[in-house]
XYZ file of C-alpha atoms in Angstrom:
129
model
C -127.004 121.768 -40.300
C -128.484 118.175 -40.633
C -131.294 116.957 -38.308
C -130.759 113.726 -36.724
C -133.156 111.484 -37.783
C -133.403 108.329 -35.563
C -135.563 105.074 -35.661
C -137.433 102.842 -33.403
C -134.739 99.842 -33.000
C -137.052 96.494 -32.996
C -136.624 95.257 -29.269
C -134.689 92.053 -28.766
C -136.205 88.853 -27.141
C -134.627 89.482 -23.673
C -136.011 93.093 -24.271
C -139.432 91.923 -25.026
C -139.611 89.412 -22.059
C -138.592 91.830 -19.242
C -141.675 94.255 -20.726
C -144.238 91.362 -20.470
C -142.867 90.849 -17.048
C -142.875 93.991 -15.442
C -146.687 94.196 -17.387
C -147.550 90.932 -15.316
C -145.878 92.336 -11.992
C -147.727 95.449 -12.314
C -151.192 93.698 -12.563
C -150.131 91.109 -9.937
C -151.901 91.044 -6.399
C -149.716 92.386 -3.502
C -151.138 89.472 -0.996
C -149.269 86.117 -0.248
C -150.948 82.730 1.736
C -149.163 82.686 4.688
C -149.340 79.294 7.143
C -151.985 80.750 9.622
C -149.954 78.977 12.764
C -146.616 81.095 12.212
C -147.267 83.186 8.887
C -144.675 81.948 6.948
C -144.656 82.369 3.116
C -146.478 79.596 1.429
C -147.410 81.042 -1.984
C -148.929 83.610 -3.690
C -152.520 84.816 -4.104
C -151.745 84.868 -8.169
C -151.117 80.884 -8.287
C -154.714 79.928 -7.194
C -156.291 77.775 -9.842
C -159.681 76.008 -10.496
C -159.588 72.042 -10.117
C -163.064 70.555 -11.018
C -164.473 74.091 -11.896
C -163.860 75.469 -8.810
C -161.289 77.041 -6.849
C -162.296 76.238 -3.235
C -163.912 72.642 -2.249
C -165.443 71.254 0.967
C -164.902 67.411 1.116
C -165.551 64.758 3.776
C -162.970 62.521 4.378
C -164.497 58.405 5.552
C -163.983 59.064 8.836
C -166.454 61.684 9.254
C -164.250 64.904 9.091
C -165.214 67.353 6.210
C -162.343 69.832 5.095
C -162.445 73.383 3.124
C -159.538 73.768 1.036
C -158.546 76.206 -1.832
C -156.400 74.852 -4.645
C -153.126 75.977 -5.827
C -150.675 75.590 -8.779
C -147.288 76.353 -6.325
C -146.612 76.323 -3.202
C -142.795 76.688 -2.568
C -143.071 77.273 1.689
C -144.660 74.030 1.665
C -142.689 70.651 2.473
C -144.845 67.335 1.233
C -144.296 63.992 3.328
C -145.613 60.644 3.690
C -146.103 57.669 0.418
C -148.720 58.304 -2.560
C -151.776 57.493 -1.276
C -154.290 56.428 -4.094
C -157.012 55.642 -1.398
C -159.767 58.154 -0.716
C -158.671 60.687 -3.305
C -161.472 63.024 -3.534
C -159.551 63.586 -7.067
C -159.708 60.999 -9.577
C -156.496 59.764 -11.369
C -154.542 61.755 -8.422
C -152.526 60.220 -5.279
C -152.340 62.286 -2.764
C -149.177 62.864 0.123
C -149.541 65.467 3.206
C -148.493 68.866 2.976
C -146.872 70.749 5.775
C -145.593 74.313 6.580
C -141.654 73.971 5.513
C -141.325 76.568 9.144
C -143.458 74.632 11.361
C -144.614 71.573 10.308
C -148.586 72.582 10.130
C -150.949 70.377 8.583
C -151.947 72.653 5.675
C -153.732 70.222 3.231
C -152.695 67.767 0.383
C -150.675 67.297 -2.347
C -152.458 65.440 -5.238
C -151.029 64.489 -8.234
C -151.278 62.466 -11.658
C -153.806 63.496 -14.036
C -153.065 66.804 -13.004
C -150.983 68.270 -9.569
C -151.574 70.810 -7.316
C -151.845 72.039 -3.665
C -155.169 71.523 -1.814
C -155.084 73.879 1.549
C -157.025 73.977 3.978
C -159.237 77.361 4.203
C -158.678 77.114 8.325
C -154.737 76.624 8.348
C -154.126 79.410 5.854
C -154.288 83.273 5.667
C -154.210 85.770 3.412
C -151.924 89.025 3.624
C-alpha cells in the first residue's frame, strides 16, 4: 500500500492578501466615531493619525473661540462643503473647507488639505462606540 505523501502548495497572491487581512481585522478595534448629535457612522477608531506629532490639538481660531479636535486619515460619514479656505489654517501648506455629518448636517470640524489631508474633528461633536 503506498502512503500519500502531500506538500505545502505555496499560497497564491489573492491567498496571501485575504490572510494579512483577516490578521489586520483580528487586531482591529471594535469602536467607530459616531457624530455625537445623531450617532451616525463617521469613521473608524483604526484611521486616527498624528498631524504635527500629535493626534488631538486644541487651537484658537481669531475670533476668540478655541477648538479640540482629533485628526483622522478617513472619514466616509462625513460630507465637506464650502471653498478652500487658505486663511487661518492652523496647518501650514493646507486649505481648509467645513466638514459636516453626511445624516445631519453637524458641524464636526475641518477638512484640511495640501501638504498633507485629513479630517480635523472636533473632540465635543464626536463619540466613540
Amino acid at each position: 500500500m503506498s502512503e500519500l505523501v502531500t506538500t505545502k502548495k505555496k499560497p497564491t497572491v489573492i491567498e496571501s492578501l485575504l490572510d494579512d487581512f483577516e490578521e489586520k481585522l483580528k487586531k482591529r478595534s471594535d469602536n467607530f466615531i459616531k457624530c455625537a448629535n445623531c450617532k451616525h457612522v463617521l469613521t473608524h477608531e483604526d484611521t486616527a493619525i498624528s498631524v504635527g506629532g500629535t493626534h488631538r490639538h486644541v487651537k484658537t481660531n481669531p475670533f476668540g473661540l478655541t477648538f479640540e479636535f482629533r485628526c483622522y486619515s478617513e472619514a466616509l460619514g462625513c460630507a465637506i462643503s464650502g471653498p478652500d479656505e487658505s486663511a487661518h489654517s492652523w496647518f501650514p501648506g493646507c486649505v481648509w473647507q467645513y466638514l459636516h455629518c453626511e445624516a445631519c448636517n453637524q458641524h464636526l470640524g475641518w477638512f484640511f488639505h495640501g501638504s498633507e489631508s485629513f479630517y480635523g474633528m472636533r473632540s465635543d461633536a464626536i463619540c466613540i462606540e
